[in-house]
GROMACS .gro file of N, CA and C in nm:
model
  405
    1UNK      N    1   0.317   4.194  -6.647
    1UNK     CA    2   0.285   4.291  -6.547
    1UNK      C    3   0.297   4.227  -6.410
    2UNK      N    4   0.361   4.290  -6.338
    2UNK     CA    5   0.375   4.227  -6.216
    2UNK      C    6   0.305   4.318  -6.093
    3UNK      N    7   0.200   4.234  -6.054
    3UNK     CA    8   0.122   4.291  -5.957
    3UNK      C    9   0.190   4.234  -5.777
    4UNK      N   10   0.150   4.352  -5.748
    4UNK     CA   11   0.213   4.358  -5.589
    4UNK      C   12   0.137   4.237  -5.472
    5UNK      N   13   0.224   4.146  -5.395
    5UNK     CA   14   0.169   4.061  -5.301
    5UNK      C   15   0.125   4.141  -5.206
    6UNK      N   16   0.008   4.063  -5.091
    6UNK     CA   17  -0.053   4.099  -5.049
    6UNK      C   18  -0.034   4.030  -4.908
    7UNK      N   19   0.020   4.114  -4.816
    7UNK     CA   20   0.083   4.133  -4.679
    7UNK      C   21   0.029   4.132  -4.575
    8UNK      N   22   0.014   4.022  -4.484
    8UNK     CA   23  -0.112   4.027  -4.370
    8UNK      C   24  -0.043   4.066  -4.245
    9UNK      N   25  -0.060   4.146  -4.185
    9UNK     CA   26   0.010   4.201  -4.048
    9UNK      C   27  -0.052   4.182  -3.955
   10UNK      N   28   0.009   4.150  -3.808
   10UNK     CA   29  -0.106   4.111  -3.770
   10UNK      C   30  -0.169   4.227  -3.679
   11UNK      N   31  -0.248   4.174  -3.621
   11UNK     CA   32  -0.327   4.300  -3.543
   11UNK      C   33  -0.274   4.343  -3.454
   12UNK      N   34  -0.288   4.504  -3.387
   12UNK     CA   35  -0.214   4.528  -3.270
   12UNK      C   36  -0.286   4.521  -3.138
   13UNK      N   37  -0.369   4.466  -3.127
   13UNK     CA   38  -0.464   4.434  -3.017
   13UNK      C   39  -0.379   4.234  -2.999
   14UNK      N   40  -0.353   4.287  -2.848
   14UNK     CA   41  -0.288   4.168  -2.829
   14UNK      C   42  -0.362   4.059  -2.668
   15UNK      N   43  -0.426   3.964  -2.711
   15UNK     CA   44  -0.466   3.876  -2.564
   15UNK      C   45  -0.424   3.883  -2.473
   16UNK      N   46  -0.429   3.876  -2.345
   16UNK     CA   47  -0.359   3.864  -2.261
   16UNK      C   48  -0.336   3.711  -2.227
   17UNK      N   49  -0.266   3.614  -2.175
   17UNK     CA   50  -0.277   3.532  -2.160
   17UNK      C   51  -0.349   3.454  -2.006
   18UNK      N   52  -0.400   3.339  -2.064
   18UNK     CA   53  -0.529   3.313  -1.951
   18UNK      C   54  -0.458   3.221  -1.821
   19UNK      N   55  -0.469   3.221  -1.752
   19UNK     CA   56  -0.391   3.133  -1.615
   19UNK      C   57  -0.402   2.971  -1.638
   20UNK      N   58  -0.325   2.925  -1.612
   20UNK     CA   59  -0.325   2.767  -1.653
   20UNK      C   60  -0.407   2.698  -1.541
   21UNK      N   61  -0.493   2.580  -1.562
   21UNK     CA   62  -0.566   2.558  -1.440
   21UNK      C   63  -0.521   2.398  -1.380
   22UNK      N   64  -0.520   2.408  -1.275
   22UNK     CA   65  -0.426   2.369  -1.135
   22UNK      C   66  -0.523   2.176  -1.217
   23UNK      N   67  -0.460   2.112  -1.117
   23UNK     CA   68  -0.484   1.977  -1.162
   23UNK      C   69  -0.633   1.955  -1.108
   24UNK      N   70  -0.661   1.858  -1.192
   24UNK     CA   71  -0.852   1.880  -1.189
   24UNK      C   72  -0.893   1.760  -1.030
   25UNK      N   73  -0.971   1.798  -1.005
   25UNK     CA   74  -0.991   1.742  -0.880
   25UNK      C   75  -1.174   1.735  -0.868
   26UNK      N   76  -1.241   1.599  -0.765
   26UNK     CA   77  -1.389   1.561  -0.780
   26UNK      C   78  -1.420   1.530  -0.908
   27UNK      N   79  -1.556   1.621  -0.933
   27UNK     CA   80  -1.632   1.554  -1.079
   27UNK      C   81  -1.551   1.555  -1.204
   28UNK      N   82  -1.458   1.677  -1.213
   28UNK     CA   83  -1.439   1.689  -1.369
   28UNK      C   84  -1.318   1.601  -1.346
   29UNK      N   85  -1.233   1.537  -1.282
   29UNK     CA   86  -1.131   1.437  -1.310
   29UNK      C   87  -1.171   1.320  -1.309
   30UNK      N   88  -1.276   1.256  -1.295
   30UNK     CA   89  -1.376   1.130  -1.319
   30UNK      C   90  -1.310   1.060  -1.251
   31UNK      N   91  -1.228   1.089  -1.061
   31UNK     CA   92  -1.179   1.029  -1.007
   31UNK      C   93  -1.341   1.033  -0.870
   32UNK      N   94  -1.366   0.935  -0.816
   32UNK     CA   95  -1.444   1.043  -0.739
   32UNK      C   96  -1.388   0.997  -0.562
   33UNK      N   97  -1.375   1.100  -0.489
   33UNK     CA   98  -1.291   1.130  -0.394
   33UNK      C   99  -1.404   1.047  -0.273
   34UNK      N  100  -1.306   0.952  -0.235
   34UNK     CA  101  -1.283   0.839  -0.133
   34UNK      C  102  -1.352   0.710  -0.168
   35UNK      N  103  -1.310   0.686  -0.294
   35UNK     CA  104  -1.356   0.567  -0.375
   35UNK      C  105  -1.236   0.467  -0.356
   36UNK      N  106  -1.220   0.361  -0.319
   36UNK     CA  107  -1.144   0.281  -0.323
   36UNK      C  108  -1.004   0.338  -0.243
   37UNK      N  109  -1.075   0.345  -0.093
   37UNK     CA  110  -0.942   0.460  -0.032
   37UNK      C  111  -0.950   0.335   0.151
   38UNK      N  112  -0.900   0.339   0.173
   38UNK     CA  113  -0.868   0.247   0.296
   38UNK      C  114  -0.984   0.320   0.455
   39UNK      N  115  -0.928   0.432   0.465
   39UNK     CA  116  -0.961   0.517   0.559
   39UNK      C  117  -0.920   0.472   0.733
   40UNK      N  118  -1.020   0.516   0.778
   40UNK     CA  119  -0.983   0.511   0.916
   40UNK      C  120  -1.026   0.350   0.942
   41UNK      N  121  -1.126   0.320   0.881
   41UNK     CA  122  -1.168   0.188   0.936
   41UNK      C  123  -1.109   0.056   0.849
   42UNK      N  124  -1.043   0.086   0.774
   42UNK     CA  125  -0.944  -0.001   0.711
   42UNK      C  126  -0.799  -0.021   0.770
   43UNK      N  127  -0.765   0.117   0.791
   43UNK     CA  128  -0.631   0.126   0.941
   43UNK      C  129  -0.690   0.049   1.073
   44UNK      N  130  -0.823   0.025   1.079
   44UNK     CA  131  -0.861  -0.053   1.219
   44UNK      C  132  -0.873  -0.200   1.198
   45UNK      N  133  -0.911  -0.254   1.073
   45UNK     CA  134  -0.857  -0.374   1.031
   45UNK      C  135  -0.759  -0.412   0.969
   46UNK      N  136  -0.651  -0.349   0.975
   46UNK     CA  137  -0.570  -0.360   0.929
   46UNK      C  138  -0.449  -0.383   1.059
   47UNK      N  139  -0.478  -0.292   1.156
   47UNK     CA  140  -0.396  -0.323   1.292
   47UNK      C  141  -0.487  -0.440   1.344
   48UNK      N  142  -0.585  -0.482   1.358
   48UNK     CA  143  -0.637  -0.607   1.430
   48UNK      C  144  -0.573  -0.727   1.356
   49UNK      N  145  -0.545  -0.712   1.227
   49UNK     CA  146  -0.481  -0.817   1.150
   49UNK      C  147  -0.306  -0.811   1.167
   50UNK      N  148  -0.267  -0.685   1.207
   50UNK     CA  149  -0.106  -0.717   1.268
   50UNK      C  150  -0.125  -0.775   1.424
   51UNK      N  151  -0.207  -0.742   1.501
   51UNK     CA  152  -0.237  -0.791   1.644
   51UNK      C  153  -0.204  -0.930   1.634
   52UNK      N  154  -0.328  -0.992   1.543
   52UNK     CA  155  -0.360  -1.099   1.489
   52UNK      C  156  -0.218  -1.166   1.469
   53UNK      N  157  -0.171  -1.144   1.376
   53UNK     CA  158  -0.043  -1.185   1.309
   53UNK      C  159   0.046  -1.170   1.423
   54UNK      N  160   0.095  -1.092   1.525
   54UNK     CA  161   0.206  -1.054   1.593
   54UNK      C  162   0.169  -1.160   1.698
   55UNK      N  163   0.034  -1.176   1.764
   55UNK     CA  164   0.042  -1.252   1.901
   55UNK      C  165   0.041  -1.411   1.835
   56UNK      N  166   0.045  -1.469   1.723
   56UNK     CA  167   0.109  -1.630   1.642
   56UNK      C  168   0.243  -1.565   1.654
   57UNK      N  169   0.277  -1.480   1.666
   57UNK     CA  170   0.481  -1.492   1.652
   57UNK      C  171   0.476  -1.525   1.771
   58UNK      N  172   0.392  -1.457   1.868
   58UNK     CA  173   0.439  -1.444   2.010
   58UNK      C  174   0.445  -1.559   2.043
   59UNK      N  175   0.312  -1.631   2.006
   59UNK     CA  176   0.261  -1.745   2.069
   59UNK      C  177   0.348  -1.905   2.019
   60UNK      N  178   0.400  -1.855   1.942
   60UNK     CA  179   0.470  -1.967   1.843
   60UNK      C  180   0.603  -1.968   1.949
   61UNK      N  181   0.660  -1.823   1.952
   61UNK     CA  182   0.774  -1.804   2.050
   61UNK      C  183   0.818  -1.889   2.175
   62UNK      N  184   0.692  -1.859   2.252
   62UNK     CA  185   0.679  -1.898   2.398
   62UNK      C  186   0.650  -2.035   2.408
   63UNK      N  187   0.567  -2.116   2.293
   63UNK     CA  188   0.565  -2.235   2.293
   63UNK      C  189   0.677  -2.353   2.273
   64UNK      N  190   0.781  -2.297   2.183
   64UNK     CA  191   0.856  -2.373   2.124
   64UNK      C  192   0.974  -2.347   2.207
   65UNK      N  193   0.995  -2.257   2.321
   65UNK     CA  194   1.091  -2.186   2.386
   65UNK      C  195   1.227  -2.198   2.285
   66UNK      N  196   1.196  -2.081   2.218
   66UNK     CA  197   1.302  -2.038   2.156
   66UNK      C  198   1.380  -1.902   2.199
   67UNK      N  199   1.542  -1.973   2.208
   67UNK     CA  200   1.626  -1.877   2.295
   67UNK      C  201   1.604  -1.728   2.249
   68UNK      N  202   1.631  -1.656   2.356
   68UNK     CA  203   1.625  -1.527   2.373
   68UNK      C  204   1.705  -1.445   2.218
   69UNK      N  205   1.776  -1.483   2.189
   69UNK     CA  206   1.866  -1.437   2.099
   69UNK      C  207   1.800  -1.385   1.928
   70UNK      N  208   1.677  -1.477   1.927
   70UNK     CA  209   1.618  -1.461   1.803
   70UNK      C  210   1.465  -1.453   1.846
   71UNK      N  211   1.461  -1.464   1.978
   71UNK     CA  212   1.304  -1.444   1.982
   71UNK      C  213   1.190  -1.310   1.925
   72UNK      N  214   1.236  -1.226   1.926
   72UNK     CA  215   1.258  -1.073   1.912
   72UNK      C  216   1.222  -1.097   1.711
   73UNK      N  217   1.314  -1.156   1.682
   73UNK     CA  218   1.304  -1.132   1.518
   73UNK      C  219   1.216  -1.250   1.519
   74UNK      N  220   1.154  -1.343   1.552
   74UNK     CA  221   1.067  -1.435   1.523
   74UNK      C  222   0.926  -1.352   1.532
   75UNK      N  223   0.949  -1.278   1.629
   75UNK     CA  224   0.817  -1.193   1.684
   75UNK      C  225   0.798  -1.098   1.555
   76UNK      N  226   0.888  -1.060   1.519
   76UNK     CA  227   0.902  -0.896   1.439
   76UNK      C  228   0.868  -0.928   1.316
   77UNK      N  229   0.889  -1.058   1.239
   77UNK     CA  230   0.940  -1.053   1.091
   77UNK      C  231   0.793  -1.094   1.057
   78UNK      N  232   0.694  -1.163   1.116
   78UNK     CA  233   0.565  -1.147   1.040
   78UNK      C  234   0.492  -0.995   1.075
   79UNK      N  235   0.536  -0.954   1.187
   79UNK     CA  236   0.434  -0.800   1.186
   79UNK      C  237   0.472  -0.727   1.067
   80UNK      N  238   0.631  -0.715   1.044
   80UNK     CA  239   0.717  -0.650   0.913
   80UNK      C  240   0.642  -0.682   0.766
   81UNK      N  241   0.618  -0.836   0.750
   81UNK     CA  242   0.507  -0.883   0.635
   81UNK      C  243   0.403  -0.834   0.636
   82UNK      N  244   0.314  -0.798   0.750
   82UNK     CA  245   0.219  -0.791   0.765
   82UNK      C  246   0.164  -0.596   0.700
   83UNK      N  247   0.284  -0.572   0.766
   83UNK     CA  248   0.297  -0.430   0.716
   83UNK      C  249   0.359  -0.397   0.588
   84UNK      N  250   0.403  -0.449   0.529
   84UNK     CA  251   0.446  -0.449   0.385
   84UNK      C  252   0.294  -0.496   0.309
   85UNK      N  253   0.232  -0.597   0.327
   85UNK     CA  254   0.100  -0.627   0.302
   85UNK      C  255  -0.012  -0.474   0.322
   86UNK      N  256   0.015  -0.473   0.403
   86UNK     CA  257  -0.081  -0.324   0.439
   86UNK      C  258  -0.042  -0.183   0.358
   87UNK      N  259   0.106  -0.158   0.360
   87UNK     CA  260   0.109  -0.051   0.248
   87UNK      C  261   0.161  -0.028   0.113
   88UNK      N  262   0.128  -0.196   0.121
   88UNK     CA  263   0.096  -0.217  -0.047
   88UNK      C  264  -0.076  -0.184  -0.084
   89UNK      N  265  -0.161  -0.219   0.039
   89UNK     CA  266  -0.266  -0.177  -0.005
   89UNK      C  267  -0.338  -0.043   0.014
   90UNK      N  268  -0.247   0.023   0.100
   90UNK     CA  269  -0.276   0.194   0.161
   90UNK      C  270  -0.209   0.266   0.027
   91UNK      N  271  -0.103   0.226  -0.051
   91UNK     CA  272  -0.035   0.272  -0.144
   91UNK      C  273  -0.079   0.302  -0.259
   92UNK      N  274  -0.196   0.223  -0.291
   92UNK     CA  275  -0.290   0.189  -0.424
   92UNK      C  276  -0.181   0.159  -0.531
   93UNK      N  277  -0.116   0.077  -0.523
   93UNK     CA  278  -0.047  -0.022  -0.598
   93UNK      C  279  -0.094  -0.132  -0.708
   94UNK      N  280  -0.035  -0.191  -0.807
   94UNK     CA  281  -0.097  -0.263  -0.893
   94UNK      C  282  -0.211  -0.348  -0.790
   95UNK      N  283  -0.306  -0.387  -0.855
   95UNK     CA  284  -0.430  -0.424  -0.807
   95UNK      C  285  -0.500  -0.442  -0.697
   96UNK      N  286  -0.431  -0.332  -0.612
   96UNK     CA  287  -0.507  -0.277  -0.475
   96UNK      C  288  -0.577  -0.235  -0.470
   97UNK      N  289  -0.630  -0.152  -0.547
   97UNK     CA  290  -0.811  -0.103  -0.632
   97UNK      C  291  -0.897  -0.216  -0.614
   98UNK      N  292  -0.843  -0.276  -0.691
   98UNK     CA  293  -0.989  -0.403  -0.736
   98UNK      C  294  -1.007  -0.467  -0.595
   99UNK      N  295  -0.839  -0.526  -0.520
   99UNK     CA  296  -0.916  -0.576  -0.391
   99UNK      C  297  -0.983  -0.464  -0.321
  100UNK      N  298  -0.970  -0.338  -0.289
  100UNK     CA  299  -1.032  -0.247  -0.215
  100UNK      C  300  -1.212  -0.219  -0.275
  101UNK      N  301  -1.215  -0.198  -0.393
  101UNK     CA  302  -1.392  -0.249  -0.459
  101UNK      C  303  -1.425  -0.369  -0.409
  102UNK      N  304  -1.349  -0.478  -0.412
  102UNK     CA  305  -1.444  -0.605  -0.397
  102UNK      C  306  -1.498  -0.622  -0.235
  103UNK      N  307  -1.384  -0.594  -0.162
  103UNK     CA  308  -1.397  -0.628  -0.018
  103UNK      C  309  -1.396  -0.501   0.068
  104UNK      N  310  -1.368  -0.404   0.029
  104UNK     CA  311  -1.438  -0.249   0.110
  104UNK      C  312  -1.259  -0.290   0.201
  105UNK      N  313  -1.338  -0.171   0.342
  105UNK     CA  314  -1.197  -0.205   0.388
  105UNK      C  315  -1.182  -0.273   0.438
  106UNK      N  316  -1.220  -0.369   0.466
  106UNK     CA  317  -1.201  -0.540   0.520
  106UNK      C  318  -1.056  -0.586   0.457
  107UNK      N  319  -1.044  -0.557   0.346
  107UNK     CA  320  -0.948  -0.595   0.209
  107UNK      C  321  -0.831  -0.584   0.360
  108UNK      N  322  -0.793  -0.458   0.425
  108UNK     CA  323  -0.696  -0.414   0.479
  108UNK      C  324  -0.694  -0.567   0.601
  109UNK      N  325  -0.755  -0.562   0.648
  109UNK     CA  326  -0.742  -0.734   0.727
  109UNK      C  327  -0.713  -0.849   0.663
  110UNK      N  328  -0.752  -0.876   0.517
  110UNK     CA  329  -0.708  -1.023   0.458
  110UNK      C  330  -0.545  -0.969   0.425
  111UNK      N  331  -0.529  -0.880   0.399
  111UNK     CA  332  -0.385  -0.878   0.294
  111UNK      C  333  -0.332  -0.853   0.442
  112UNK      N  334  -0.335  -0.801   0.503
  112UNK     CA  335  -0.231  -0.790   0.647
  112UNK      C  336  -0.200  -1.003   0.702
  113UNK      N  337  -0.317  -0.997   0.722
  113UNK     CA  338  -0.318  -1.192   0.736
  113UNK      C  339  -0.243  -1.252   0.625
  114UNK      N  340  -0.270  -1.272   0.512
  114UNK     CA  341  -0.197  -1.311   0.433
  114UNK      C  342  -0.031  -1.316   0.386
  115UNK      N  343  -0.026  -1.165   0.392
  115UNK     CA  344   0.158  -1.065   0.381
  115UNK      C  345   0.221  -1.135   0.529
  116UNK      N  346   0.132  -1.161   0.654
  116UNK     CA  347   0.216  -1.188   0.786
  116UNK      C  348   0.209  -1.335   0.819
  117UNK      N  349   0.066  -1.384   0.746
  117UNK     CA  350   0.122  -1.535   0.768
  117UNK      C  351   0.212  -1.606   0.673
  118UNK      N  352   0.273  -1.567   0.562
  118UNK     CA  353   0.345  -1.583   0.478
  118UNK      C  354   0.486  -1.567   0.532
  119UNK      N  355   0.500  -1.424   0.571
  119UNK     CA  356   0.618  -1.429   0.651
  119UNK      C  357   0.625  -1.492   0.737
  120UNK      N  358   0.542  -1.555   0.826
  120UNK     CA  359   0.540  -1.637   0.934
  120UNK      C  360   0.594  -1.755   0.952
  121UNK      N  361   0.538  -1.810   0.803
  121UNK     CA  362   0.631  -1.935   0.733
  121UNK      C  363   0.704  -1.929   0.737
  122UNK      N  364   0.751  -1.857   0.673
  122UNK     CA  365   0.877  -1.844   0.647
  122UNK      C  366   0.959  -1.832   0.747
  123UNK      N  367   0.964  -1.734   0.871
  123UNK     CA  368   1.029  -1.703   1.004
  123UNK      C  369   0.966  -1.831   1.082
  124UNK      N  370   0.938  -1.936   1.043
  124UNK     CA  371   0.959  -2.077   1.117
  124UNK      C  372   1.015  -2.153   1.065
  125UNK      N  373   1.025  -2.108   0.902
  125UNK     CA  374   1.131  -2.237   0.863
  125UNK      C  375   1.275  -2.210   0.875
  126UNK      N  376   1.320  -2.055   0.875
  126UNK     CA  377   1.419  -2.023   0.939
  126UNK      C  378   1.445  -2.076   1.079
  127UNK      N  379   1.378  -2.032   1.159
  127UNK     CA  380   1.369  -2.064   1.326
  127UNK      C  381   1.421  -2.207   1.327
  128UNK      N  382   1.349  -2.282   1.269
  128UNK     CA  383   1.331  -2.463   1.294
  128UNK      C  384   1.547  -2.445   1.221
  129UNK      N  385   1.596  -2.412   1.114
  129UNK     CA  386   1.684  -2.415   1.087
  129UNK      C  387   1.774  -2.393   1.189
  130UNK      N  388   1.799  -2.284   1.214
  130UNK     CA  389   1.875  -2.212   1.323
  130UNK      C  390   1.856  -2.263   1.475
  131UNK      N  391   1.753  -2.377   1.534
  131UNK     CA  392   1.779  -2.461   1.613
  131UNK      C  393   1.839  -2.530   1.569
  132UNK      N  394   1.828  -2.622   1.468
  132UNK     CA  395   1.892  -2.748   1.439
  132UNK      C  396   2.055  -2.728   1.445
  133UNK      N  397   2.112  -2.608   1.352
  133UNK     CA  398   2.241  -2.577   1.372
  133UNK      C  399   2.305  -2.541   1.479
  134UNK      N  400   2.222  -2.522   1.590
  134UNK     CA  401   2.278  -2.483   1.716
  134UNK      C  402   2.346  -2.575   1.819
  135UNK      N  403   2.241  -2.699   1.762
  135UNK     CA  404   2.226  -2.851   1.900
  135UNK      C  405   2.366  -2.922   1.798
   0.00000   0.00000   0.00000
């Protein structure tokens, strides 16, 4: 005897569909808003540390009287470090967090010093080169 299967249809009452919700932002994204963020007073140590950094180009410049021709990029190439230093840390880049927790925005003054006296080195060991080849 063959008995008849049993056919589930579905209902004619149909959901409407619910609005998708926008990206989560404050408490429920367990981000919490201006935590490890530079701000205004991190942009203020952060330019005192290119000041910083730019008037050693200057001062390096005027001391060593180096010709006009490269004085300009001796001046420029640690502020350029200095600022590559800085929005690596405005950027929140690999471990720009942790320095921004440890040192607040101060962080924005060591890494500007650091990124421009590095280049600094460097744009003197060039400099010292590029006299020598000249004389």
């Amino acid at each position: 005897t063959l008995s008849p299967t049993l056919t589930i249809e579905p209902s004619p009452e149909t959901n409407d569909p619910t609005p998708t919700s926008g990206p989560q932002t404050g408490e429920d994204s367990g981000d919490i808003p201006g935590e490890n963020q530079l701000g205004f007073v991190g942009l203020m140590f952060g330019a005192l540390g290119l000041a910083v950094v730019g008037g050693a180009g200057y001062a390096t410049v005027i001391r060593q009287n180096i010709p006009e021709a490269i004085r300009i990029r001796c001046i420029l190439l640690p502020i350029v470090g200095g600022l590559l230093g800085y929005n690596y840390l405005a950027l929140d880049l690999p471990a720009a967090s942790s320095l921004l927790s440890a040192m607040g925005p101060f962080s924005g003054f060591i890494v500007v010093i650091i990124t421009g006296a590095s280049a600094f080195v460097f744009t003197q060991i060039w400099c010292q080169k590029y006299l020598t080849e000249k004389k």
